[in-house]
Structures are given as C-alpha cells and as structure tokens.
mmCIF file of C-alpha atoms in Angstrom:
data_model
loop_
_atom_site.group_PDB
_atom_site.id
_atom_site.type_symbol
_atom_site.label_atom_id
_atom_site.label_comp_id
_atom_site.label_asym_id
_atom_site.label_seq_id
_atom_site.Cartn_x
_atom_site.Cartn_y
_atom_site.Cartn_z
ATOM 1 C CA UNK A 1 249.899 267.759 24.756
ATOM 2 C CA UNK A 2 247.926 267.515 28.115
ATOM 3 C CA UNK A 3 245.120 264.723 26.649
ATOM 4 C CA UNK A 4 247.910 263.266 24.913
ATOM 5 C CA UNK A 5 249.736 262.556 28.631
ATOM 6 C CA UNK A 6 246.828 262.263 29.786
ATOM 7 C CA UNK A 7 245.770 259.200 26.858
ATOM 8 C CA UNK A 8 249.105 257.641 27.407
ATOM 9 C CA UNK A 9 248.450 257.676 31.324
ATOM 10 C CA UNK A 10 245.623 255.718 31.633
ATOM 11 C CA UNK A 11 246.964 252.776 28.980
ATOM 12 C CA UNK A 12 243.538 252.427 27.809
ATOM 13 C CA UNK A 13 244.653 250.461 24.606
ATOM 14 C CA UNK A 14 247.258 247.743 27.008
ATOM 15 C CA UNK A 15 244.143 247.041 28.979
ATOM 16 C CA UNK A 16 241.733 246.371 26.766
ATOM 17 C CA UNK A 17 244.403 244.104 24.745
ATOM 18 C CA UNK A 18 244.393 241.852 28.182
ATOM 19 C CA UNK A 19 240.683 242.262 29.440
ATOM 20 C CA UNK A 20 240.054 241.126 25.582
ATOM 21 C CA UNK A 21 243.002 237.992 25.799
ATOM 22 C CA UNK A 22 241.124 237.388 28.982
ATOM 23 C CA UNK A 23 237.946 237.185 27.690
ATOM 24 C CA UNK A 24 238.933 234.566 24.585
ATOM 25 C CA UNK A 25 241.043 232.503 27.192
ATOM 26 C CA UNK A 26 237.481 231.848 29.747
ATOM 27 C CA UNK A 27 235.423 231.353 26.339
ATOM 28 C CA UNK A 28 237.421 228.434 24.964
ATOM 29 C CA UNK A 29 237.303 226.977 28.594
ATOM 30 C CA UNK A 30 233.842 226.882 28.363
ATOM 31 C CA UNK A 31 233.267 225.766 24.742
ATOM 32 C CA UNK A 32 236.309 222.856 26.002
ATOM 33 C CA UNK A 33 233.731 221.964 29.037
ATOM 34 C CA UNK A 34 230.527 222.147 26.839
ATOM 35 C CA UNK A 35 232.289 219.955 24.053
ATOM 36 C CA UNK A 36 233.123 217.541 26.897
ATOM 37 C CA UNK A 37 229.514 217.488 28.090
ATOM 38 C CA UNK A 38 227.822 216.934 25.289
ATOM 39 C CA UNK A 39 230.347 213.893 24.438
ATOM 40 C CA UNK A 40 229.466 212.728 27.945
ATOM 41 C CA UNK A 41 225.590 212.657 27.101
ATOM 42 C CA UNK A 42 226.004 211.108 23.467
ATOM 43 C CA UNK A 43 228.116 207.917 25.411
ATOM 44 C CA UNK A 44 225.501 207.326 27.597
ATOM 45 C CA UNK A 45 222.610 207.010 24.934
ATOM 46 C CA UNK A 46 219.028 207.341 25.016
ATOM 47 C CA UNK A 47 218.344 205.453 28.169
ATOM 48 C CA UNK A 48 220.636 208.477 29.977
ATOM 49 C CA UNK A 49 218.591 211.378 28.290
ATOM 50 C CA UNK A 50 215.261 210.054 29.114
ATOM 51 C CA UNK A 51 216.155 209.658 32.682
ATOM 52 C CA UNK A 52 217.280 213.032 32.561
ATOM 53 C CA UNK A 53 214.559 213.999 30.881
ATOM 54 C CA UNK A 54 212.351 211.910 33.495
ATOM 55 C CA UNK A 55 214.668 213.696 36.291
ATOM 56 C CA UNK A 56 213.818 217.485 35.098
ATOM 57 C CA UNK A 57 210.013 216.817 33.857
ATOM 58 C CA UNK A 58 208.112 218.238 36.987
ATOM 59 C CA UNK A 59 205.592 215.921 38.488
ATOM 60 C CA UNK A 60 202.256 216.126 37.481
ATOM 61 C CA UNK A 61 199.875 217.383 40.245
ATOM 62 C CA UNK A 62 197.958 215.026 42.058
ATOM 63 C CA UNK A 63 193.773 215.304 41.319
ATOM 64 C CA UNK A 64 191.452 214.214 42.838
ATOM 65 C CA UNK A 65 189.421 211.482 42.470
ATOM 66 C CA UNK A 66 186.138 212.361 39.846
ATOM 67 C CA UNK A 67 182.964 212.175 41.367
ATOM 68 C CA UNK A 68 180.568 208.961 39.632
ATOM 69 C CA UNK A 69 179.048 210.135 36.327
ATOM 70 C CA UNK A 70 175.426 210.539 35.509
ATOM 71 C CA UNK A 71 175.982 207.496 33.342
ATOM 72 C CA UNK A 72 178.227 205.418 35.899
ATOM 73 C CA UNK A 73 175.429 206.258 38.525
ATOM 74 C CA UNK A 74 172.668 204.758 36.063
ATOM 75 C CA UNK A 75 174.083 202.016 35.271
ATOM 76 C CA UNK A 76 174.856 200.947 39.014
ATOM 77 C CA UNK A 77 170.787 201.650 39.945
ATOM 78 C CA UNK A 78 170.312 199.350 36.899
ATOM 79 C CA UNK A 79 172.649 196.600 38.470
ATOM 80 C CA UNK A 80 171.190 197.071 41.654
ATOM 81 C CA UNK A 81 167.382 196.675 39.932
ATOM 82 C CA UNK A 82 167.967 194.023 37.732
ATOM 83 C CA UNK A 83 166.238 191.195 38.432
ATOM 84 C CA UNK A 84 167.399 187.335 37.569
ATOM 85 C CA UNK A 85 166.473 187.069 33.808
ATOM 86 C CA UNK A 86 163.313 184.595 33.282
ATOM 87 C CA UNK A 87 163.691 181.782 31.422
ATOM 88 C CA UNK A 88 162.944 181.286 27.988
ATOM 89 C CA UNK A 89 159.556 179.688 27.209
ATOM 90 C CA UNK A 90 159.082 176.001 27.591
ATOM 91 C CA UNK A 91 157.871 173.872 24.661
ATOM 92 C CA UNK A 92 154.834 173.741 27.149
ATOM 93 C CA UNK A 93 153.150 176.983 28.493
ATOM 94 C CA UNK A 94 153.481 177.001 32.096
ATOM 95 C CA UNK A 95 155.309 173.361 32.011
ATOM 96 C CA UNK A 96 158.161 172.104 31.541
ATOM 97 C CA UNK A 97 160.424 171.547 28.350
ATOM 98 C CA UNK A 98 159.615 167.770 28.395
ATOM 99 C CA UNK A 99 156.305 167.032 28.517
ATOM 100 C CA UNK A 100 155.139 164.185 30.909
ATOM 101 C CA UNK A 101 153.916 161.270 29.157
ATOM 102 C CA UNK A 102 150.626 161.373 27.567
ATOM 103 C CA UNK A 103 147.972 159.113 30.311
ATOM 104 C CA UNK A 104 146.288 155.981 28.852
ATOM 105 C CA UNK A 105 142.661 155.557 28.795
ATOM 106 C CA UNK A 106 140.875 152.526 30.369
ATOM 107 C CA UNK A 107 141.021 150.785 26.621
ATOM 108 C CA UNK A 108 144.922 151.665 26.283
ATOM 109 C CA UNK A 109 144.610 154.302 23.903
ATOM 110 C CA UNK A 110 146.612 157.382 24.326
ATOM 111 C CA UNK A 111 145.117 160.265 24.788
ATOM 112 C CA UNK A 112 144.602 163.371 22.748
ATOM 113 C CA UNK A 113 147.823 165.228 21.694
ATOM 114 C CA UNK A 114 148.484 168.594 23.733
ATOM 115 C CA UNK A 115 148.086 171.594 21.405
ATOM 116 C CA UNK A 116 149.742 173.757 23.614
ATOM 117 C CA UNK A 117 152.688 175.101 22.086
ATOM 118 C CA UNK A 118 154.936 178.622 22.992
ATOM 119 C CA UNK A 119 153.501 181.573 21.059
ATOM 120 C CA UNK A 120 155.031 182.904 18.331
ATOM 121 C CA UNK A 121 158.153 185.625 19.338
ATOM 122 C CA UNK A 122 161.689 186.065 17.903
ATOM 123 C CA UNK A 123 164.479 184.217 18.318
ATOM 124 C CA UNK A 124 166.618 184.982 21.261
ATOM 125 C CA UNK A 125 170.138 184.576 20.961
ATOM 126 C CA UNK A 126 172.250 183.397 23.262
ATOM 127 C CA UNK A 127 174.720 180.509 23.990
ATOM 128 C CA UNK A 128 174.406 177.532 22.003
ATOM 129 C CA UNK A 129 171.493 175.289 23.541
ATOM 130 C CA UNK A 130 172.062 171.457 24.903
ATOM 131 C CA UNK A 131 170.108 169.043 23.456
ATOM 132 C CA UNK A 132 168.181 166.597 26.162
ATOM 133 C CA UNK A 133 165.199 164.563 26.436
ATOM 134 C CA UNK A 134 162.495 165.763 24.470
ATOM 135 C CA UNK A 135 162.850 169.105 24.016
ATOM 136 C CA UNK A 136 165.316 172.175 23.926
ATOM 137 C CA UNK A 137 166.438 174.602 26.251
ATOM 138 C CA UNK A 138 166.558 177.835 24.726
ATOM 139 C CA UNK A 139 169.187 181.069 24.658
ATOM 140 C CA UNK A 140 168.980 183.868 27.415
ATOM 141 C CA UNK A 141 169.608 187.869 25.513
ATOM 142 C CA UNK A 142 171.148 188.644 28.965
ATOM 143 C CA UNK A 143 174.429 188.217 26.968
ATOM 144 C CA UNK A 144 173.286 190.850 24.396
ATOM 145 C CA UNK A 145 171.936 193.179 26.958
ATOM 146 C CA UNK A 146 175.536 193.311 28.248
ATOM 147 C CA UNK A 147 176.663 193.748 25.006
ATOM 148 C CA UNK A 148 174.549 196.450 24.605
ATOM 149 C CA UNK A 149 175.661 198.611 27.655
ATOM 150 C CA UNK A 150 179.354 197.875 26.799
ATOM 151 C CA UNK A 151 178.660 199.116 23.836
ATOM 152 C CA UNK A 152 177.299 202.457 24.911
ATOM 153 C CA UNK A 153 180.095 202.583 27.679
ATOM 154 C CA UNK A 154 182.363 202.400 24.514
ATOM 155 C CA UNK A 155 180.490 204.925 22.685
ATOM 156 C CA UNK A 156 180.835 206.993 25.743
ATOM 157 C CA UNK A 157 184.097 206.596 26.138
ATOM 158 C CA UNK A 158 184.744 207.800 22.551
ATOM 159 C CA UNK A 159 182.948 210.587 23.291
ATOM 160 C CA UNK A 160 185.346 211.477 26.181
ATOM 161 C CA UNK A 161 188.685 210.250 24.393
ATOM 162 C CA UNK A 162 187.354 213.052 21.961
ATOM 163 C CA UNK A 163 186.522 215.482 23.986
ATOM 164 C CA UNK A 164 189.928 215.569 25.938
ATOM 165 C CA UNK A 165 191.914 215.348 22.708
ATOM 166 C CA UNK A 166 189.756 217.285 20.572
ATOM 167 C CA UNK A 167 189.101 220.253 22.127
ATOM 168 C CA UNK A 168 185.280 219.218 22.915
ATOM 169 C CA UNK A 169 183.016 218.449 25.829
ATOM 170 C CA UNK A 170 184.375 217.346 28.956
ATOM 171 C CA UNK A 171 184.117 213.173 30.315
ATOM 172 C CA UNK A 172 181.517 214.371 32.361
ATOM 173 C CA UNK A 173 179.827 216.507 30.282
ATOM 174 C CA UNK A 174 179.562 213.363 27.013
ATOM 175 C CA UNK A 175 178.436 210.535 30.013
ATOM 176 C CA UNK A 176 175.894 212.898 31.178
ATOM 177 C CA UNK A 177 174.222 213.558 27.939
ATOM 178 C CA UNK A 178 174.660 209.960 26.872
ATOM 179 C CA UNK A 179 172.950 208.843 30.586
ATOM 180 C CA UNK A 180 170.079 211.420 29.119
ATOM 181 C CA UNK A 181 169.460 210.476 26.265
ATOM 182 C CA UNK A 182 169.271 206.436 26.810
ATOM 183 C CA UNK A 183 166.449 208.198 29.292
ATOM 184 C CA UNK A 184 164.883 209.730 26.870
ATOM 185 C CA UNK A 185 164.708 207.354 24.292
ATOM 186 C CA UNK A 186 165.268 203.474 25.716
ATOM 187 C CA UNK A 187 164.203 201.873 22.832
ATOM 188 C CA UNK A 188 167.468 202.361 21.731
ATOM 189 C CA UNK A 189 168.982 199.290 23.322
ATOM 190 C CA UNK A 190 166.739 196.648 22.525
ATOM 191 C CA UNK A 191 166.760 198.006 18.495
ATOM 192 C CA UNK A 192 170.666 197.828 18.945
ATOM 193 C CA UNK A 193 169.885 194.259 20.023
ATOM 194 C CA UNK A 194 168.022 193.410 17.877
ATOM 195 C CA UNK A 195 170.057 194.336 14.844
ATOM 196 C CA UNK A 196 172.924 192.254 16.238
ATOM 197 C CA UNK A 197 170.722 189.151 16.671
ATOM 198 C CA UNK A 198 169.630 189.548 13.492
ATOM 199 C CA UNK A 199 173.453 189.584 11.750
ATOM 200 C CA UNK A 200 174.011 186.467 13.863
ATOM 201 C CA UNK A 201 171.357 184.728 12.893
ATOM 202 C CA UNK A 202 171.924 186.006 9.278
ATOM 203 C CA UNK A 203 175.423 184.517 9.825
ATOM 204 C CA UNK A 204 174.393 181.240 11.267
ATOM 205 C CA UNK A 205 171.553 180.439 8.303
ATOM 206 C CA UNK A 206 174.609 180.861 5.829
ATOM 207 C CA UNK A 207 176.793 178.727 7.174
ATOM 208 C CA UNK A 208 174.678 176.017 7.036
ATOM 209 C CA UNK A 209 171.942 176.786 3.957
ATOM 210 C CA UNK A 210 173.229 173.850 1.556
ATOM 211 C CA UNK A 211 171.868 171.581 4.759
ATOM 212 C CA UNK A 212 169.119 173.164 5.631
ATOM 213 C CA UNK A 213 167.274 173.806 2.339
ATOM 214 C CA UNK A 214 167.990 170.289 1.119
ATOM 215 C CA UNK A 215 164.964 168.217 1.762
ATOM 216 C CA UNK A 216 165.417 164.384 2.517
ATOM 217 C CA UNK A 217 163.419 162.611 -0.154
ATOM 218 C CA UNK A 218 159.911 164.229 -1.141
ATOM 219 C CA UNK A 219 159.816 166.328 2.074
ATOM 220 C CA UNK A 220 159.005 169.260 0.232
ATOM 221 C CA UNK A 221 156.048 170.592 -1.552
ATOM 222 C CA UNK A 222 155.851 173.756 -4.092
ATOM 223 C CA UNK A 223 157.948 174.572 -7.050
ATOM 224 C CA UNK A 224 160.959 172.000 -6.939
ATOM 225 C CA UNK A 225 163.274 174.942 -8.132
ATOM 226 C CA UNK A 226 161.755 177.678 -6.661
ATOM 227 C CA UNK A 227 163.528 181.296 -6.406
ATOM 228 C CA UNK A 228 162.536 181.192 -2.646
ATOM 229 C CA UNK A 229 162.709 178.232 -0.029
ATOM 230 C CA UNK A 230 160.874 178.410 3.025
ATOM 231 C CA UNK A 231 162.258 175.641 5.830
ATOM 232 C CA UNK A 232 159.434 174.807 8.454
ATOM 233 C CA UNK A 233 160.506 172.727 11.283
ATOM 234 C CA UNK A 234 157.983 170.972 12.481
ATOM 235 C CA UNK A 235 156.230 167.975 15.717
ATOM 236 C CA UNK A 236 153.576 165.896 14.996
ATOM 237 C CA UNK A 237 152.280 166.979 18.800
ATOM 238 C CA UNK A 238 152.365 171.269 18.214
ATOM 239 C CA UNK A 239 149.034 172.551 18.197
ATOM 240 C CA UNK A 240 150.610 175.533 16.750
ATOM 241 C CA UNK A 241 152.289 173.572 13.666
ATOM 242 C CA UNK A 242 148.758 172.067 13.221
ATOM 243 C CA UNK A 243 147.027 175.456 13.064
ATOM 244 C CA UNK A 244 149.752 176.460 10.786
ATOM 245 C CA UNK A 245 149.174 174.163 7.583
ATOM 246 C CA UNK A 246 146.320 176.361 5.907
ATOM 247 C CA UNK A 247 149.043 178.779 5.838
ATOM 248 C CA UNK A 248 151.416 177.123 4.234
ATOM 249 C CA UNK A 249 148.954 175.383 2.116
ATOM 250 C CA UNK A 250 148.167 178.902 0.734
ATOM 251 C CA UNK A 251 151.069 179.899 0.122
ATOM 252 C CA UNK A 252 151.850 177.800 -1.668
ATOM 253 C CA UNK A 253 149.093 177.996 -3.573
ATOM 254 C CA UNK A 254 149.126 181.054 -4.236
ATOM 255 C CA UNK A 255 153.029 181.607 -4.582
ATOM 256 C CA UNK A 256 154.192 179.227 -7.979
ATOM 257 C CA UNK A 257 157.577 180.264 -7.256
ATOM 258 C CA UNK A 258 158.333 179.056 -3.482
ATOM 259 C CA UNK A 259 159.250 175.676 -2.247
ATOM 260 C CA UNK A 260 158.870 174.406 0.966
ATOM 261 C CA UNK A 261 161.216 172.259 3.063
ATOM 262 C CA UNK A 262 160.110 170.060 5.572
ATOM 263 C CA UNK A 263 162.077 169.640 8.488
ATOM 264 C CA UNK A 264 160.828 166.593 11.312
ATOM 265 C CA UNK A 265 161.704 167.847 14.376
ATOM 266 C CA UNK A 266 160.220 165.776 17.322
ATOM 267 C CA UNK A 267 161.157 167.136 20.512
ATOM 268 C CA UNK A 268 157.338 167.827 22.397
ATOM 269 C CA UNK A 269 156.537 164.269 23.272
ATOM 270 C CA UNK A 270 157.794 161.002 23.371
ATOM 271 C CA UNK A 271 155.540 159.764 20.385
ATOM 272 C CA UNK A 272 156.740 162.404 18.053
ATOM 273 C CA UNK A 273 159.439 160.464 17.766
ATOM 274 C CA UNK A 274 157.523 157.711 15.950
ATOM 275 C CA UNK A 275 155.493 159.797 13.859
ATOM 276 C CA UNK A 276 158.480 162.060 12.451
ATOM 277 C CA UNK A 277 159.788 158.187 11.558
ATOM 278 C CA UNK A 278 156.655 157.525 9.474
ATOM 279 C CA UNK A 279 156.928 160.781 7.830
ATOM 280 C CA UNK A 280 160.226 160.100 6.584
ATOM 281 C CA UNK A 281 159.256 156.812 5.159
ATOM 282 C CA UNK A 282 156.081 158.877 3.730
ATOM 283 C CA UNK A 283 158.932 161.087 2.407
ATOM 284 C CA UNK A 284 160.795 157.927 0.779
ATOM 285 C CA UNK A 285 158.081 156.794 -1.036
ATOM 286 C CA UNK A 286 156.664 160.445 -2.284
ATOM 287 C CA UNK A 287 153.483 160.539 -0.165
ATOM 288 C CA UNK A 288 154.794 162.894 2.590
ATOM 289 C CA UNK A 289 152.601 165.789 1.894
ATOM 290 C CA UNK A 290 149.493 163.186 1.879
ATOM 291 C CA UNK A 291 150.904 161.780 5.398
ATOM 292 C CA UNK A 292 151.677 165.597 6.759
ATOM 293 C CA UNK A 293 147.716 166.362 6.264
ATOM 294 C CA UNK A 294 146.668 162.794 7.630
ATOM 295 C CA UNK A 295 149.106 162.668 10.848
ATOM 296 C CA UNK A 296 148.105 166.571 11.563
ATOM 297 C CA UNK A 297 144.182 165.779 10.893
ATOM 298 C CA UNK A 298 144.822 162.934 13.472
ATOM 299 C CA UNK A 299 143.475 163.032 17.287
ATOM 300 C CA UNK A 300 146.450 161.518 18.662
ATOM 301 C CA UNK A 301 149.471 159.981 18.178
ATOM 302 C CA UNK A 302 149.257 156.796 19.349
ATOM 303 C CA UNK A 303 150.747 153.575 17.381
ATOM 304 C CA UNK A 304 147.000 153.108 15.949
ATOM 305 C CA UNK A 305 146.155 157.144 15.112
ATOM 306 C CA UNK A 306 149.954 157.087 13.319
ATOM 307 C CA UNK A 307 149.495 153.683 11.167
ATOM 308 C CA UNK A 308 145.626 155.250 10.129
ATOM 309 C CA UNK A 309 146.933 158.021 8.365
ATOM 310 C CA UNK A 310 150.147 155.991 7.088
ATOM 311 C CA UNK A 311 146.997 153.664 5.618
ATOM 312 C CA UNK A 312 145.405 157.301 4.330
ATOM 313 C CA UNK A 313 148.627 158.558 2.564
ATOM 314 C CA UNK A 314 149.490 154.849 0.920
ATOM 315 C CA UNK A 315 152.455 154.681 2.766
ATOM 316 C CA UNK A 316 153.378 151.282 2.523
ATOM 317 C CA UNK A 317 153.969 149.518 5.960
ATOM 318 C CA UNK A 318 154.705 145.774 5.107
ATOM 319 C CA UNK A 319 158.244 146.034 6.223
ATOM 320 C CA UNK A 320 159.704 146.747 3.085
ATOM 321 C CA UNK A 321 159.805 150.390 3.213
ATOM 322 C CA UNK A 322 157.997 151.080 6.223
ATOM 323 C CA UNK A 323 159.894 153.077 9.471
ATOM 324 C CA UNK A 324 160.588 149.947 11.638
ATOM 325 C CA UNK A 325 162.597 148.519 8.985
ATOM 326 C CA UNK A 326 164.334 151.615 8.113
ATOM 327 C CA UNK A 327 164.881 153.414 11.413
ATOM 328 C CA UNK A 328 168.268 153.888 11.852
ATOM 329 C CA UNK A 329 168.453 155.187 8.753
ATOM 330 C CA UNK A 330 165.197 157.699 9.637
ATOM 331 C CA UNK A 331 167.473 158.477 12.581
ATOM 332 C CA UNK A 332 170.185 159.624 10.750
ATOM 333 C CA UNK A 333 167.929 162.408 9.400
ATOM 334 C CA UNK A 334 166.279 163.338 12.809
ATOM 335 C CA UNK A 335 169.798 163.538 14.215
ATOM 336 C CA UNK A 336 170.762 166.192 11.250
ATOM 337 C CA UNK A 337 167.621 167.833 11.944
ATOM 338 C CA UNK A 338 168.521 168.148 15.711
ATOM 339 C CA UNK A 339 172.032 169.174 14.675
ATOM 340 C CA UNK A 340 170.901 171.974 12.433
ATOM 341 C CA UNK A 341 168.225 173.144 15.089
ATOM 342 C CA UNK A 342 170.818 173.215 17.612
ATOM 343 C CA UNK A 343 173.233 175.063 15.324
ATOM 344 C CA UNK A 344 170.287 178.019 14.818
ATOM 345 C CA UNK A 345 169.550 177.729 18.385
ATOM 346 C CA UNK A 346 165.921 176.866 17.881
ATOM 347 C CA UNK A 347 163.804 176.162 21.201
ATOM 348 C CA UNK A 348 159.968 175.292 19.634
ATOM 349 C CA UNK A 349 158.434 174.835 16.846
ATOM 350 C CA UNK A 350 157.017 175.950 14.579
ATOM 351 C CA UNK A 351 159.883 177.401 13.292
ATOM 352 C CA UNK A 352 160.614 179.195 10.156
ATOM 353 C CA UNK A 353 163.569 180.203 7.861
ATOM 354 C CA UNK A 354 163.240 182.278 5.173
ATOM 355 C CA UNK A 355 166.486 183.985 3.453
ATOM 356 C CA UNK A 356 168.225 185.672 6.529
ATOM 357 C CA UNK A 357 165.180 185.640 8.470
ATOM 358 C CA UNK A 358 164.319 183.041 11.467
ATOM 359 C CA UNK A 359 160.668 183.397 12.784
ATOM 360 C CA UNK A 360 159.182 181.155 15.702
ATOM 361 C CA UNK A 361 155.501 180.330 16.592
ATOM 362 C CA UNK A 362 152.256 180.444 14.446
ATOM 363 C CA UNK A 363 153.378 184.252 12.879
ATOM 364 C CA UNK A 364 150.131 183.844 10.594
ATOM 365 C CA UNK A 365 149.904 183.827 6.703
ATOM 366 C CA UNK A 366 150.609 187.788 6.020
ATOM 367 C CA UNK A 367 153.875 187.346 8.049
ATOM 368 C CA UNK A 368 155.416 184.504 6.032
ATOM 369 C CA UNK A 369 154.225 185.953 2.685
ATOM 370 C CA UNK A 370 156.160 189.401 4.086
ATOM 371 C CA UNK A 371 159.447 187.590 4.770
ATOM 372 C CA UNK A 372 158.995 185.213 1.415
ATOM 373 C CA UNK A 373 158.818 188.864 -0.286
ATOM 374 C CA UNK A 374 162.363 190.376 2.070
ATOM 375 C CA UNK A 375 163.772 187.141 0.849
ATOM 376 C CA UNK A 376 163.024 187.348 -2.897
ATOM 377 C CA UNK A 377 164.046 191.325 -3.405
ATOM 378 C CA UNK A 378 167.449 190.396 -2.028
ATOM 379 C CA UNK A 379 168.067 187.757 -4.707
#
C-alpha cells in the first residue's frame, strides 16, 4: 500500500505523457522550419548554393612565392649568353649574296667565272625567303631553337602537371632533373631539331612533287621512267655544281633505274641568267645534256664562252629556236624554278631532292647514291 501511495504521489505516468506531448510539439517545429529552409534554398537555385558554398569554403592559405627552378635558372643564363644568330651563308664565301659584276679585261672579255660557292650543309628552316637580285637570302633555325626549348618547357610542365596530380615528383623536383639531363646530354635539342626540319621539308617536297620532278623539255637525263628522280638545281657560275657533274654522270651510269631532273636556277651572277636561257633552248631542241657538259667545261660565261658551247651541243641559234627569240617563254620556266626554290626555301646551289630528302652543296657521289637508296626502299 505504501509504494502504491507512494507511485500515485509522484504522477510519474501524467508527466511523462506531457514531457513526451512536449517533445513531439518542438520536433514538428523544427521539421516545419527545416521544410521551410530547404524550400528557401531550392527557390534560389544554383547560383545561391555556390555562393554559399563559396561563403563556407575556407580560404586557401596564402604561399609563398617558389624560388626559380634549376631549369627556369638555365634557361635565363642561356638568354643572357645567347648571342645574335649569324647569318646564313652567302652564295659567296665571305661576300655577299649578289655577287658584284664580273670585271672586263682590256679586250672586253669577261673574266673567269667565280667557283666559289657555300659548302655543302643541310637545309635550315626557317621563314620563307624573299627573292631579290641575284641570289637568295636564306632561313635562320633560331625559330626552331625556340621551338625546341618550348618544347622541353612543355615536356616539363607535363612532368609537373603529373607529378601534382599523380602522386609523383614534385615541380621542382621534374624541372631539376629535366635542367640535368639537357646537361648531360645536349645533343638532344639539335636531334629534336632536326627531326622537325626534316617533317617540314618532307611536307614541303610533297606539296609540290608533280612540279618539281617534271622536267621542261629534255632537261633530264637517265631512265625516262625511272623508280627514283633525283632534282638538281643548278648556275652556270657554281664552282660547286661544276665539280659536281662526274657525280651525277656516274650515277647515272651506274644506276639504270634513276632519272635526273634538271632544274636552271641562276641566281650567282648576272650572266647566269643568259646561260640558264640557252640551256632551256638546248632543252627544247634535245641537246641539253650536250650543252650542260659544254657551258660547265666553259671558262666563262661571257656572250662568246655561252654561244661556243651552244655551237658544241648543236643548239641551233639562227633565231628560230634560239633563247633571244624565245625568252619570255624561257622566263616563264626560270620564274617556276624560282617559285619552287623559294617554296623549299633553298639559298645555293647545288641543291638536291631526292624522295623526302633535301641536300645542299657538293655532298659527293656516296651521299647521293645513299639518299637515291632511302628514297627507293620507301617506294
């Protein structure tokens, strides 16, 4: 009976009826005012919940600023090194593009042709080259050797974009090895060069092949459908492109499967003009080969040398087929000739094109046969 009274006393079941009432009553408030919130953020749309989003994202600490990397520091000692790039070589050595006009002797004659010509070295490539005067200037690879370092900048910064993203090696870490291994091994950048010159020549030669491997007239000499052509442009004043016909003439000989395309190109002297002209008339009345021996076996090319091996070769100078008569249409040619050169960014002659290949200068007989062979194993 006591903890009976005692139960009924302390109304233990009344109050937890209300605390419980109580309890449901502040819970439905809240689910009312979270209900209402929610609707509140679903009205005001993305924008709102990224700004709120921007609003609670704590701000990312401030760094400082990285020291320069081992590769940013090379590169600046190479900037501050470098040294204006020379120019490329002139048609003379050690003169100018256009040579100065040949001096007469006391009878009027002109005297002997210059056989200095540049030496033989690769193409550079470069930006387009303007055709003036005489000669041509050629391309500078200071635009490749930028594109070379931007390129390893790139490659560096793959590196890093890797390395931050990927769990590897730090910025600093990639730049530094890259800085030491261009150190170690520098050849790297001109070979990366030179593989890019190479597709861009490759690239160039294509475009324009049908042009360049058709001869005008008989300007050619080998096999007339030959597996391989080999396009020599040539001046009637290079000492090199003199010193260059036994090679051709043995290959040739030796090679029944190659044809060669002659390509007039008179840019060393003023009177190359006028011999190209009689080659092309050679050409038009199938004794070019016989004129291309005489003109190169020639002394000189003065008006007298030029019509002496014309007379050698048969070419027939009467008027009726001889280059006076026909010049503007021998013009035509040398114009297409200039075009093409300029399109291939040739700068001297001798110059040679072979498949993909471009060679310049007097590269010697084992060279040309070695690119003929490139050429033919590529189809």
């Amino acid at each position: 009976k006591a903890g009976g009274a005692a139960w009924a006393g302390l109304a233990l079941g009344d109050r937890v009826a209300k605390l419980s009432s109580k309890a449901g009553h502040g819970l439905g408030e809240v689910a009312d005012r979270t209900r209402a919130g929610l609707e509140s953020v679903a009205k005001a749309g993305k924008e709102g919940i990224g700004e709120a989003a921007t609003k609670l994202r704590p701000a990312p600490p401030e760094e400082p600023a990285p020291p320069p990397s081992g590769l940013e520091q090379l590169l600046a000692r190479e900037a501050a090194e470098a040294k204006p790039a020379a120019p490329d070589l002139p048609l003379f050595a050690g003169e100018p593009a256009v040579a100065p006009a040949p001096k007469k002797t006391k009878s009027g004659a002109v005297a002997e042709v210059d056989d200095r010509s540049p030496p033989p070295r690769a193409l550079a490539a470069g930006p387009m080259p303007h055709i003036g005067g005489a000669g041509m200037d050629g391309g500078s690879t200071r635009a490749w050797l930028a594109g070379g370092i931007a390129a390893i900048v790139l490659l560096a910064a793959a590196f890093w974009l890797g390395g931050r993203f990927g769990g590897g090696l730090s910025k600093g870490e990639v730049e530094t090895i890259v800085a030491d291994y261009i150190q170690a091994n520098p050849q790297i950048i001109p070979q990366a060069l030179e593989a890019q010159r190479d597709k861009e020549i490759a690239k160039a030669i294509d475009a324009i092949r049908p042009a360049l491997e058709k001869p005008y007239a008989g300007a050619w000499a080998g096999h007339a459908d030959g597996d391989v052509t080999l396009v020599v442009f040539t001046d009637y004043a290079c000492g090199f492109c003199r010193a260059s016909v036994p090679d051709v003439d043995r290959l040739i000989r030796e090679d029944k499967r190659l044809k060669v395309v002659f390509r007039e190109l008179p840019i060393i002297a003023p009177q190359s003009r006028n011999a190209a002209l009689m080659a092309l008339a050679a050409a038009r009345q199938g004794r070019y080969d016989a004129f291309h021996h005489a003109m190169f076996a020639a002394s000189s090319l003065s008006p007298a040398a030029i019509a002496e091996a014309a007379s050698r070769a048969g070419v027939v100078t009467d008027g009726s087929a001889d280059a006076t008569a026909n010049e503007v249409l021998f013009q035509r040619e040398l114009d297409s000739n200039l075009a093409i050169a300029s399109q291939l960014q040739l700068n001297a002659t001798p110059t040679w094109v072979v498949g993909d290949q471009l060679f310049q200068g007097q590269v010697g007989f084992a060279a040309l046969k070695q690119a003929i062979a490139k050429a033919r194993a590529k189809g």
